[in-house]
PDB file of N, CA, C and O in Angstrom:
ATOM      1  N   MET A   1      -2.199 -11.000 -25.134  1.00 72.00           N
ATOM      2  CA  MET A   1      -1.659 -10.162 -24.094  1.00 72.00           C
ATOM      3  C   MET A   1      -0.417 -10.857 -23.537  1.00 72.00           C
ATOM      4  O   MET A   1      -0.436 -12.041 -23.248  1.00 72.00           O
ATOM      5  N   SER A   2       0.629 -10.097 -23.377  1.00 83.00           N
ATOM      6  CA  SER A   2       1.869 -10.656 -22.835  1.00 83.00           C
ATOM      7  C   SER A   2       1.781 -10.802 -21.315  1.00 83.00           C
ATOM      8  O   SER A   2       0.922 -10.199 -20.664  1.00 83.00           O
ATOM      9  N   GLN A   3       2.682 -11.592 -20.752  1.00 84.00           N
ATOM     10  CA  GLN A   3       2.734 -11.756 -19.294  1.00 84.00           C
ATOM     11  C   GLN A   3       3.008 -10.409 -18.630  1.00 84.00           C
ATOM     12  O   GLN A   3       2.432 -10.089 -17.594  1.00 84.00           O
ATOM     13  N   ASN A   4       3.879  -9.617 -19.233  1.00 87.00           N
ATOM     14  CA  ASN A   4       4.208  -8.299 -18.686  1.00 87.00           C
ATOM     15  C   ASN A   4       2.977  -7.391 -18.655  1.00 87.00           C
ATOM     16  O   ASN A   4       2.733  -6.696 -17.669  1.00 87.00           O
ATOM     17  N   GLN A   5       2.190  -7.397 -19.720  1.00 84.00           N
ATOM     18  CA  GLN A   5       0.975  -6.580 -19.763  1.00 84.00           C
ATOM     19  C   GLN A   5      -0.031  -7.043 -18.705  1.00 84.00           C
ATOM     20  O   GLN A   5      -0.631  -6.221 -18.019  1.00 84.00           O
ATOM     21  N   ALA A   6      -0.199  -8.365 -18.572  1.00 81.00           N
ATOM     22  CA  ALA A   6      -1.129  -8.898 -17.570  1.00 81.00           C
ATOM     23  C   ALA A   6      -0.685  -8.505 -16.165  1.00 81.00           C
ATOM     24  O   ALA A   6      -1.506  -8.114 -15.329  1.00 81.00           O
ATOM     25  N   THR A   7       0.611  -8.575 -15.904  1.00 85.00           N
ATOM     26  CA  THR A   7       1.145  -8.192 -14.593  1.00 85.00           C
ATOM     27  C   THR A   7       0.863  -6.723 -14.301  1.00 85.00           C
ATOM     28  O   THR A   7       0.451  -6.374 -13.190  1.00 85.00           O
ATOM     29  N   LYS A   8       1.052  -5.863 -15.288  1.00 84.00           N
ATOM     30  CA  LYS A   8       0.805  -4.428 -15.097  1.00 84.00           C
ATOM     31  C   LYS A   8      -0.671  -4.142 -14.840  1.00 84.00           C
ATOM     32  O   LYS A   8      -1.013  -3.280 -14.029  1.00 84.00           O
ATOM     33  N   ILE A   9      -1.555  -4.875 -15.500  1.00 81.00           N
ATOM     34  CA  ILE A   9      -2.993  -4.686 -15.289  1.00 81.00           C
ATOM     35  C   ILE A   9      -3.355  -5.092 -13.860  1.00 81.00           C
ATOM     36  O   ILE A   9      -4.070  -4.371 -13.165  1.00 81.00           O
ATOM     37  N   ILE A  10      -2.864  -6.235 -13.422  1.00 80.00           N
ATOM     38  CA  ILE A  10      -3.145  -6.693 -12.058  1.00 80.00           C
ATOM     39  C   ILE A  10      -2.614  -5.689 -11.041  1.00 80.00           C
ATOM     40  O   ILE A  10      -3.291  -5.341 -10.074  1.00 80.00           O
ATOM     41  N   GLN A  11      -1.402  -5.184 -11.258  1.00 82.00           N
ATOM     42  CA  GLN A  11      -0.827  -4.200 -10.341  1.00 82.00           C
ATOM     43  C   GLN A  11      -1.672  -2.933 -10.297  1.00 82.00           C
ATOM     44  O   GLN A  11      -1.913  -2.376  -9.227  1.00 82.00           O
ATOM     45  N   ALA A  12      -2.138  -2.477 -11.447  1.00 83.00           N
ATOM     46  CA  ALA A  12      -2.963  -1.265 -11.492  1.00 83.00           C
ATOM     47  C   ALA A  12      -4.277  -1.470 -10.749  1.00 83.00           C
ATOM     48  O   ALA A  12      -4.708  -0.612  -9.976  1.00 83.00           O
ATOM     49  N   PHE A  13      -4.928  -2.603 -10.980  1.00 80.00           N
ATOM     50  CA  PHE A  13      -6.199  -2.865 -10.304  1.00 80.00           C
ATOM     51  C   PHE A  13      -6.020  -3.019  -8.800  1.00 80.00           C
ATOM     52  O   PHE A  13      -6.882  -2.607  -8.031  1.00 80.00           O
ATOM     53  N   THR A  14      -4.932  -3.626  -8.355  1.00 78.00           N
ATOM     54  CA  THR A  14      -4.743  -3.792  -6.917  1.00 78.00           C
ATOM     55  C   THR A  14      -4.424  -2.469  -6.234  1.00 78.00           C
ATOM     56  O   THR A  14      -4.596  -2.329  -5.031  1.00 78.00           O
ATOM     57  N   LYS A  15      -3.979  -1.479  -7.004  1.00 78.00           N
ATOM     58  CA  LYS A  15      -3.717  -0.144  -6.456  1.00 78.00           C
ATOM     59  C   LYS A  15      -4.890   0.794  -6.694  1.00 78.00           C
ATOM     60  O   LYS A  15      -4.798   1.991  -6.465  1.00 78.00           O
ATOM     61  N   ASN A  16      -6.004   0.244  -7.207  1.00 74.00           N
ATOM     62  CA  ASN A  16      -7.207   1.026  -7.498  1.00 74.00           C
ATOM     63  C   ASN A  16      -6.952   2.113  -8.542  1.00 74.00           C
ATOM     64  O   ASN A  16      -7.509   3.200  -8.470  1.00 74.00           O
ATOM     65  N   GLU A  17      -6.106   1.812  -9.512  1.00 78.00           N
ATOM     66  CA  GLU A  17      -5.834   2.739 -10.611  1.00 78.00           C
ATOM     67  C   GLU A  17      -6.727   2.394 -11.799  1.00 78.00           C
ATOM     68  O   GLU A  17      -7.199   1.273 -11.935  1.00 78.00           O
ATOM     69  N   LYS A  18      -6.932   3.362 -12.668  1.00 80.00           N
ATOM     70  CA  LYS A  18      -7.720   3.142 -13.871  1.00 80.00           C
ATOM     71  C   LYS A  18      -6.843   2.454 -14.920  1.00 80.00           C
ATOM     72  O   LYS A  18      -5.671   2.770 -15.071  1.00 80.00           O
ATOM     73  N   VAL A  19      -7.425   1.502 -15.633  1.00 82.00           N
ATOM     74  CA  VAL A  19      -6.737   0.808 -16.721  1.00 82.00           C
ATOM     75  C   VAL A  19      -7.403   1.222 -18.023  1.00 82.00           C
ATOM     76  O   VAL A  19      -8.623   1.198 -18.140  1.00 82.00           O
ATOM     77  N   ILE A  20      -6.590   1.612 -18.995  1.00 84.00           N
ATOM     78  CA  ILE A  20      -7.123   2.046 -20.290  1.00 84.00           C
ATOM     79  C   ILE A  20      -6.539   1.167 -21.391  1.00 84.00           C
ATOM     80  O   ILE A  20      -5.322   1.025 -21.493  1.00 84.00           O
ATOM     81  N   PHE A  21      -7.422   0.566 -22.182  1.00 83.00           N
ATOM     82  CA  PHE A  21      -7.014  -0.196 -23.364  1.00 83.00           C
ATOM     83  C   PHE A  21      -7.219   0.698 -24.569  1.00 83.00           C
ATOM     84  O   PHE A  21      -8.300   1.243 -24.766  1.00 83.00           O
ATOM     85  N   ARG A  22      -6.178   0.840 -25.388  1.00 85.00           N
ATOM     86  CA  ARG A  22      -6.251   1.704 -26.568  1.00 85.00           C
ATOM     87  C   ARG A  22      -5.810   0.944 -27.810  1.00 85.00           C
ATOM     88  O   ARG A  22      -4.918   0.112 -27.754  1.00 85.00           O
ATOM     89  N   ASN A  23      -6.442   1.279 -28.920  1.00 84.00           N
ATOM     90  CA  ASN A  23      -5.938   0.872 -30.221  1.00 84.00           C
ATOM     91  C   ASN A  23      -6.047   2.081 -31.134  1.00 84.00           C
ATOM     92  O   ASN A  23      -6.304   3.192 -30.662  1.00 84.00           O
ATOM     93  N   ASN A  24      -5.864   1.907 -32.419  1.00 84.00           N
ATOM     94  CA  ASN A  24      -5.869   3.051 -33.341  1.00 84.00           C
ATOM     95  C   ASN A  24      -7.222   3.738 -33.458  1.00 84.00           C
ATOM     96  O   ASN A  24      -7.299   4.895 -33.837  1.00 84.00           O
ATOM     97  N   ARG A  25      -8.309   3.040 -33.147  1.00 86.00           N
ATOM     98  CA  ARG A  25      -9.640   3.591 -33.359  1.00 86.00           C
ATOM     99  C   ARG A  25     -10.408   3.930 -32.101  1.00 86.00           C
ATOM    100  O   ARG A  25     -11.362   4.694 -32.152  1.00 86.00           O
ATOM    101  N   SER A  26     -10.058   3.343 -30.978  1.00 89.00           N
ATOM    102  CA  SER A  26     -10.873   3.576 -29.782  1.00 89.00           C
ATOM    103  C   SER A  26     -10.079   3.314 -28.509  1.00 89.00           C
ATOM    104  O   SER A  26      -8.948   2.845 -28.554  1.00 89.00           O
ATOM    105  N   GLN A  27     -10.710   3.633 -27.398  1.00 87.00           N
ATOM    106  CA  GLN A  27     -10.135   3.311 -26.106  1.00 87.00           C
ATOM    107  C   GLN A  27     -11.262   2.965 -25.138  1.00 87.00           C
ATOM    108  O   GLN A  27     -12.373   3.453 -25.270  1.00 87.00           O
ATOM    109  N   SER A  28     -10.945   2.097 -24.203  1.00 85.00           N
ATOM    110  CA  SER A  28     -11.893   1.698 -23.167  1.00 85.00           C
ATOM    111  C   SER A  28     -11.180   1.805 -21.836  1.00 85.00           C
ATOM    112  O   SER A  28     -10.040   1.382 -21.703  1.00 85.00           O
ATOM    113  N   SER A  29     -11.866   2.373 -20.853  1.00 83.00           N
ATOM    114  CA  SER A  29     -11.246   2.493 -19.534  1.00 83.00           C
ATOM    115  C   SER A  29     -12.020   1.649 -18.523  1.00 83.00           C
ATOM    116  O   SER A  29     -13.230   1.466 -18.636  1.00 83.00           O
ATOM    117  N   TYR A  30     -11.274   1.130 -17.545  1.00 81.00           N
ATOM    118  CA  TYR A  30     -11.833   0.244 -16.533  1.00 81.00           C
ATOM    119  C   TYR A  30     -11.285   0.629 -15.165  1.00 81.00           C
ATOM    120  O   TYR A  30     -10.148   1.047 -15.040  1.00 81.00           O
ATOM    121  N   THR A  31     -12.106   0.474 -14.153  1.00 78.00           N
ATOM    122  CA  THR A  31     -11.651   0.627 -12.772  1.00 78.00           C
ATOM    123  C   THR A  31     -11.682  -0.744 -12.127  1.00 78.00           C
ATOM    124  O   THR A  31     -12.161  -1.706 -12.727  1.00 78.00           O
ATOM    125  N   ASN A  32     -11.202  -0.826 -10.892  1.00 77.00           N
ATOM    126  CA  ASN A  32     -11.112  -2.151 -10.286  1.00 77.00           C
ATOM    127  C   ASN A  32     -12.468  -2.787 -10.005  1.00 77.00           C
ATOM    128  O   ASN A  32     -12.554  -3.986  -9.910  1.00 77.00           O
ATOM    129  N   GLY A  33     -13.534  -2.032  -9.846  1.00 73.00           N
ATOM    130  CA  GLY A  33     -14.912  -2.517  -9.742  1.00 73.00           C
ATOM    131  C   GLY A  33     -15.086  -3.936  -9.220  1.00 73.00           C
ATOM    132  O   GLY A  33     -15.726  -4.749  -9.866  1.00 73.00           O
ATOM    133  N   GLY A  34     -14.532  -4.258  -8.089  1.00 79.00           N
ATOM    134  CA  GLY A  34     -14.687  -5.583  -7.509  1.00 79.00           C
ATOM    135  C   GLY A  34     -13.510  -6.509  -7.768  1.00 79.00           C
ATOM    136  O   GLY A  34     -13.468  -7.616  -7.249  1.00 79.00           O
ATOM    137  N   PHE A  35     -12.557  -6.064  -8.594  1.00 80.00           N
ATOM    138  CA  PHE A  35     -11.396  -6.894  -8.918  1.00 80.00           C
ATOM    139  C   PHE A  35     -10.683  -7.361  -7.648  1.00 80.00           C
ATOM    140  O   PHE A  35     -10.354  -8.538  -7.508  1.00 80.00           O
ATOM    141  N   TYR A  36     -10.450  -6.436  -6.725  1.00 81.00           N
ATOM    142  CA  TYR A  36      -9.743  -6.759  -5.491  1.00 81.00           C
ATOM    143  C   TYR A  36     -10.459  -7.880  -4.737  1.00 81.00           C
ATOM    144  O   TYR A  36      -9.838  -8.860  -4.316  1.00 81.00           O
ATOM    145  N   ASP A  37     -11.769  -7.752  -4.584  1.00 84.00           N
ATOM    146  CA  ASP A  37     -12.544  -8.764  -3.852  1.00 84.00           C
ATOM    147  C   ASP A  37     -12.514 -10.115  -4.558  1.00 84.00           C
ATOM    148  O   ASP A  37     -12.391 -11.161  -3.917  1.00 84.00           O
ATOM    149  N   VAL A  38     -12.633 -10.109  -5.872  1.00 84.00           N
ATOM    150  CA  VAL A  38     -12.613 -11.360  -6.633  1.00 84.00           C
ATOM    151  C   VAL A  38     -11.256 -12.047  -6.500  1.00 84.00           C
ATOM    152  O   VAL A  38     -11.172 -13.249  -6.259  1.00 84.00           O
ATOM    153  N   MET A  39     -10.181 -11.285  -6.636  1.00 83.00           N
ATOM    154  CA  MET A  39      -8.839 -11.871  -6.549  1.00 83.00           C
ATOM    155  C   MET A  39      -8.526 -12.351  -5.131  1.00 83.00           C
ATOM    156  O   MET A  39      -7.879 -13.384  -4.952  1.00 83.00           O
ATOM    157  N   LEU A  40      -8.992 -11.627  -4.122  1.00 87.00           N
ATOM    158  CA  LEU A  40      -8.783 -12.061  -2.742  1.00 87.00           C
ATOM    159  C   LEU A  40      -9.535 -13.364  -2.487  1.00 87.00           C
ATOM    160  O   LEU A  40      -9.004 -14.297  -1.875  1.00 87.00           O
ATOM    161  N   THR A  41     -10.752 -13.462  -2.991  1.00 88.00           N
ATOM    162  CA  THR A  41     -11.518 -14.700  -2.861  1.00 88.00           C
ATOM    163  C   THR A  41     -10.811 -15.847  -3.564  1.00 88.00           C
ATOM    164  O   THR A  41     -10.736 -16.962  -3.046  1.00 88.00           O
ATOM    165  N   MET A  42     -10.255 -15.582  -4.737  1.00 86.00           N
ATOM    166  CA  MET A  42      -9.499 -16.606  -5.457  1.00 86.00           C
ATOM    167  C   MET A  42      -8.293 -17.059  -4.636  1.00 86.00           C
ATOM    168  O   MET A  42      -8.038 -18.257  -4.493  1.00 86.00           O
ATOM    169  N   ASP A  43      -7.557 -16.101  -4.067  1.00 89.00           N
ATOM    170  CA  ASP A  43      -6.421 -16.442  -3.206  1.00 89.00           C
ATOM    171  C   ASP A  43      -6.863 -17.364  -2.070  1.00 89.00           C
ATOM    172  O   ASP A  43      -6.205 -18.357  -1.767  1.00 89.00           O
ATOM    173  N   LYS A  44      -7.990 -17.037  -1.445  1.00 90.00           N
ATOM    174  CA  LYS A  44      -8.489 -17.832  -0.319  1.00 90.00           C
ATOM    175  C   LYS A  44      -8.904 -19.232  -0.760  1.00 90.00           C
ATOM    176  O   LYS A  44      -8.516 -20.229  -0.148  1.00 90.00           O
ATOM    177  N   LYS A  45      -9.699 -19.323  -1.816  1.00 88.00           N
ATOM    178  CA  LYS A  45     -10.228 -20.606  -2.277  1.00 88.00           C
ATOM    179  C   LYS A  45      -9.131 -21.551  -2.738  1.00 88.00           C
ATOM    180  O   LYS A  45      -9.242 -22.758  -2.606  1.00 88.00           O
ATOM    181  N   GLN A  46      -8.058 -20.998  -3.311  1.00 88.00           N
ATOM    182  CA  GLN A  46      -6.989 -21.833  -3.853  1.00 88.00           C
ATOM    183  C   GLN A  46      -5.833 -22.021  -2.876  1.00 88.00           C
ATOM    184  O   GLN A  46      -4.855 -22.672  -3.199  1.00 88.00           O
ATOM    185  N   GLY A  47      -5.949 -21.458  -1.686  1.00 89.00           N
ATOM    186  CA  GLY A  47      -4.922 -21.654  -0.678  1.00 89.00           C
ATOM    187  C   GLY A  47      -3.687 -20.782  -0.837  1.00 89.00           C
ATOM    188  O   GLY A  47      -2.622 -21.091  -0.311  1.00 89.00           O
ATOM    189  N   TRP A  48      -3.792 -19.677  -1.562  1.00 90.00           N
ATOM    190  CA  TRP A  48      -2.642 -18.812  -1.831  1.00 90.00           C
ATOM    191  C   TRP A  48      -2.389 -17.753  -0.760  1.00 90.00           C
ATOM    192  O   TRP A  48      -1.333 -17.127  -0.751  1.00 90.00           O
ATOM    193  N   VAL A  49      -3.329 -17.503   0.135  1.00 92.00           N
ATOM    194  CA  VAL A  49      -3.189 -16.424   1.123  1.00 92.00           C
ATOM    195  C   VAL A  49      -1.892 -16.597   1.915  1.00 92.00           C
ATOM    196  O   VAL A  49      -1.600 -17.662   2.437  1.00 92.00           O
ATOM    197  N   GLY A  50      -1.107 -15.526   1.955  1.00 92.00           N
ATOM    198  CA  GLY A  50       0.141 -15.516   2.704  1.00 92.00           C
ATOM    199  C   GLY A  50       1.334 -16.093   1.975  1.00 92.00           C
ATOM    200  O   GLY A  50       2.434 -16.134   2.511  1.00 92.00           O
ATOM    201  N   THR A  51       1.141 -16.523   0.718  1.00 92.00           N
ATOM    202  CA  THR A  51       2.249 -17.087  -0.047  1.00 92.00           C
ATOM    203  C   THR A  51       2.888 -16.025  -0.935  1.00 92.00           C
ATOM    204  O   THR A  51       2.317 -14.962  -1.173  1.00 92.00           O
ATOM    205  N   THR A  52       4.053 -16.352  -1.455  1.00 89.00           N
ATOM    206  CA  THR A  52       4.753 -15.416  -2.343  1.00 89.00           C
ATOM    207  C   THR A  52       4.036 -15.247  -3.679  1.00 89.00           C
ATOM    208  O   THR A  52       4.200 -14.236  -4.339  1.00 89.00           O
ATOM    209  N   GLY A  53       3.215 -16.217  -4.077  1.00 86.00           N
ATOM    210  CA  GLY A  53       2.530 -16.149  -5.363  1.00 86.00           C
ATOM    211  C   GLY A  53       1.109 -15.635  -5.310  1.00 86.00           C
ATOM    212  O   GLY A  53       0.426 -15.614  -6.332  1.00 86.00           O
ATOM    213  N   ALA A  54       0.642 -15.204  -4.149  1.00 87.00           N
ATOM    214  CA  ALA A  54      -0.728 -14.706  -4.035  1.00 87.00           C
ATOM    215  C   ALA A  54      -0.912 -13.441  -4.874  1.00 87.00           C
ATOM    216  O   ALA A  54      -0.006 -12.622  -4.984  1.00 87.00           O
ATOM    217  N   VAL A  55      -2.078 -13.297  -5.462  1.00 83.00           N
ATOM    218  CA  VAL A  55      -2.364 -12.102  -6.263  1.00 83.00           C
ATOM    219  C   VAL A  55      -2.565 -10.897  -5.352  1.00 83.00           C
ATOM    220  O   VAL A  55      -2.016  -9.827  -5.600  1.00 83.00           O
ATOM    221  N   ILE A  56      -3.321 -11.043  -4.269  1.00 84.00           N
ATOM    222  CA  ILE A  56      -3.635  -9.940  -3.371  1.00 84.00           C
ATOM    223  C   ILE A  56      -2.979 -10.121  -2.007  1.00 84.00           C
ATOM    224  O   ILE A  56      -2.322  -9.235  -1.501  1.00 84.00           O
ATOM    225  N   ALA A  57      -3.202 -11.267  -1.390  1.00 84.00           N
ATOM    226  CA  ALA A  57      -2.784 -11.501  -0.006  1.00 84.00           C
ATOM    227  C   ALA A  57      -1.372 -12.078   0.075  1.00 84.00           C
ATOM    228  O   ALA A  57      -1.159 -13.206   0.487  1.00 84.00           O
ATOM    229  N   HIS A  58      -0.383 -11.274  -0.339  1.00 86.00           N
ATOM    230  CA  HIS A  58       1.019 -11.713  -0.371  1.00 86.00           C
ATOM    231  C   HIS A  58       1.556 -12.018   1.023  1.00 86.00           C
ATOM    232  O   HIS A  58       1.087 -11.468   2.013  1.00 86.00           O
ATOM    233  N   GLY A  59       2.555 -12.868   1.059  1.00 91.00           N
ATOM    234  CA  GLY A  59       3.234 -13.189   2.301  1.00 91.00           C
ATOM    235  C   GLY A  59       4.542 -13.891   2.000  1.00 91.00           C
ATOM    236  O   GLY A  59       4.995 -13.925   0.854  1.00 91.00           O
ATOM    237  N   ASN A  60       5.137 -14.477   3.021  1.00 93.00           N
ATOM    238  CA  ASN A  60       6.432 -15.130   2.867  1.00 93.00           C
ATOM    239  C   ASN A  60       6.354 -16.648   2.868  1.00 93.00           C
ATOM    240  O   ASN A  60       7.380 -17.312   2.742  1.00 93.00           O
ATOM    241  N   LYS A  61       5.155 -17.206   3.022  1.00 91.00           N
ATOM    242  CA  LYS A  61       5.018 -18.667   3.050  1.00 91.00           C
ATOM    243  C   LYS A  61       5.306 -19.245   1.667  1.00 91.00           C
ATOM    244  O   LYS A  61       5.038 -18.606   0.646  1.00 91.00           O
ATOM    245  N   ASN A  62       5.856 -20.474   1.661  1.00 87.00           N
ATOM    246  CA  ASN A  62       6.061 -21.119   0.367  1.00 87.00           C
ATOM    247  C   ASN A  62       4.722 -21.633  -0.143  1.00 87.00           C
ATOM    248  O   ASN A  62       3.713 -21.591   0.555  1.00 87.00           O
ATOM    249  N   GLU A  63       4.716 -22.155  -1.340  1.00 87.00           N
ATOM    250  CA  GLU A  63       3.469 -22.540  -1.995  1.00 87.00           C
ATOM    251  C   GLU A  63       3.203 -24.036  -1.928  1.00 87.00           C
ATOM    252  O   GLU A  63       2.417 -24.566  -2.705  1.00 87.00           O
ATOM    253  N   SER A  64       3.813 -24.729  -0.971  1.00 85.00           N
ATOM    254  CA  SER A  64       3.664 -26.182  -0.885  1.00 85.00           C
ATOM    255  C   SER A  64       2.250 -26.614  -0.515  1.00 85.00           C
ATOM    256  O   SER A  64       1.844 -27.738  -0.813  1.00 85.00           O
ATOM    257  N   ASN A  65       1.471 -25.749   0.129  1.00 81.00           N
ATOM    258  CA  ASN A  65       0.103 -26.108   0.528  1.00 81.00           C
ATOM    259  C   ASN A  65      -0.965 -25.569  -0.414  1.00 81.00           C
ATOM    260  O   ASN A  65      -2.154 -25.715  -0.137  1.00 81.00           O
ATOM    261  N   VAL A  66      -0.551 -24.952  -1.508  1.00 85.00           N
ATOM    262  CA  VAL A  66      -1.513 -24.439  -2.489  1.00 85.00           C
ATOM    263  C   VAL A  66      -2.120 -25.625  -3.220  1.00 85.00           C
ATOM    264  O   VAL A  66      -1.440 -26.599  -3.538  1.00 85.00           O
ATOM    265  N   TYR A  67      -3.428 -25.553  -3.468  1.00 85.00           N
ATOM    266  CA  TYR A  67      -4.100 -26.637  -4.166  1.00 85.00           C
ATOM    267  C   TYR A  67      -3.525 -26.835  -5.562  1.00 85.00           C
ATOM    268  O   TYR A  67      -3.235 -25.861  -6.262  1.00 85.00           O
ATOM    269  N   ALA A  68      -3.373 -28.081  -5.960  1.00 82.00           N
ATOM    270  CA  ALA A  68      -2.870 -28.398  -7.302  1.00 82.00           C
ATOM    271  C   ALA A  68      -3.909 -27.980  -8.336  1.00 82.00           C
ATOM    272  O   ALA A  68      -5.114 -28.045  -8.075  1.00 82.00           O
ATOM    273  N   PRO A  69      -3.460 -27.558  -9.510  1.00 78.00           N
ATOM    274  CA  PRO A  69      -4.427 -27.188 -10.549  1.00 78.00           C
ATOM    275  C   PRO A  69      -5.239 -28.395 -11.006  1.00 78.00           C
ATOM    276  O   PRO A  69      -4.752 -29.527 -10.985  1.00 78.00           O
ATOM    277  N   ILE A  70      -6.451 -28.123 -11.408  1.00 81.00           N
ATOM    278  CA  ILE A  70      -7.313 -29.179 -11.938  1.00 81.00           C
ATOM    279  C   ILE A  70      -6.790 -29.548 -13.329  1.00 81.00           C
ATOM    280  O   ILE A  70      -6.484 -28.669 -14.131  1.00 81.00           O
ATOM    281  N   PRO A  71      -6.659 -30.851 -13.622  1.00 86.00           N
ATOM    282  CA  PRO A  71      -6.166 -31.245 -14.945  1.00 86.00           C
ATOM    283  C   PRO A  71      -7.067 -30.730 -16.064  1.00 86.00           C
ATOM    284  O   PRO A  71      -8.284 -30.633 -15.901  1.00 86.00           O
ATOM    285  N   VAL A  72      -6.464 -30.441 -17.186  1.00 88.00           N
ATOM    286  CA  VAL A  72      -7.221 -30.010 -18.358  1.00 88.00           C
ATOM    287  C   VAL A  72      -8.082 -31.185 -18.810  1.00 88.00           C
ATOM    288  O   VAL A  72      -7.595 -32.318 -18.927  1.00 88.00           O
ATOM    289  N   PRO A  73      -9.379 -30.954 -19.055  1.00 88.00           N
ATOM    290  CA  PRO A  73     -10.234 -32.077 -19.468  1.00 88.00           C
ATOM    291  C   PRO A  73      -9.849 -32.604 -20.851  1.00 88.00           C
ATOM    292  O   PRO A  73      -9.362 -31.862 -21.701  1.00 88.00           O
ATOM    293  N   THR A  74     -10.067 -33.889 -21.044  1.00 91.00           N
ATOM    294  CA  THR A  74      -9.844 -34.498 -22.350  1.00 91.00           C
ATOM    295  C   THR A  74     -11.136 -34.390 -23.136  1.00 91.00           C
ATOM    296  O   THR A  74     -12.190 -34.782 -22.641  1.00 91.00           O
ATOM    297  N   ILE A  75     -11.030 -33.913 -24.339  1.00 91.00           N
ATOM    298  CA  ILE A  75     -12.212 -33.784 -25.199  1.00 91.00           C
ATOM    299  C   ILE A  75     -12.134 -34.874 -26.258  1.00 91.00           C
ATOM    300  O   ILE A  75     -11.125 -35.007 -26.944  1.00 91.00           O
ATOM    301  N   LYS A  76     -13.189 -35.638 -26.349  1.00 90.00           N
ATOM    302  CA  LYS A  76     -13.220 -36.741 -27.315  1.00 90.00           C
ATOM    303  C   LYS A  76     -14.257 -36.438 -28.393  1.00 90.00           C
ATOM    304  O   LYS A  76     -15.353 -35.968 -28.095  1.00 90.00           O
ATOM    305  N   LYS A  77     -13.888 -36.712 -29.596  1.00 90.00           N
ATOM    306  CA  LYS A  77     -14.787 -36.505 -30.722  1.00 90.00           C
ATOM    307  C   LYS A  77     -15.828 -37.616 -30.743  1.00 90.00           C
ATOM    308  O   LYS A  77     -15.499 -38.803 -30.646  1.00 90.00           O
ATOM    309  N   VAL A  78     -17.090 -37.239 -30.866  1.00 90.00           N
ATOM    310  CA  VAL A  78     -18.184 -38.207 -30.937  1.00 90.00           C
ATOM    311  C   VAL A  78     -18.519 -38.429 -32.386  1.00 90.00           C
ATOM    312  O   VAL A  78     -18.649 -37.487 -33.171  1.00 90.00           O
ATOM    313  N   LYS A  79     -18.657 -39.700 -32.750  1.00 83.00           N
ATOM    314  CA  LYS A  79     -18.980 -40.015 -34.159  1.00 83.00           C
ATOM    315  C   LYS A  79     -20.455 -40.049 -34.389  1.00 83.00           C
ATOM    316  O   LYS A  79     -21.267 -40.296 -33.598  1.00 83.00           O
TER     317      LYS A  79
END
């Protein structure tokens, strides 16, 4: 999925619109079904509320107080 497609899906869900995935053989439709609440909780937990990068709770604050991402774990091969 491209960044543009992901952005459009998020925009549709935040507006409570139906999202339909189609291919040559079938289609599946989805509603926001809790998406708004989950994304708002994510904004809160990660410190995004009121920032320009928030998924739901947009604002004008900069993102200097947003929690840093957790480093990707290192996976080691066991012999």
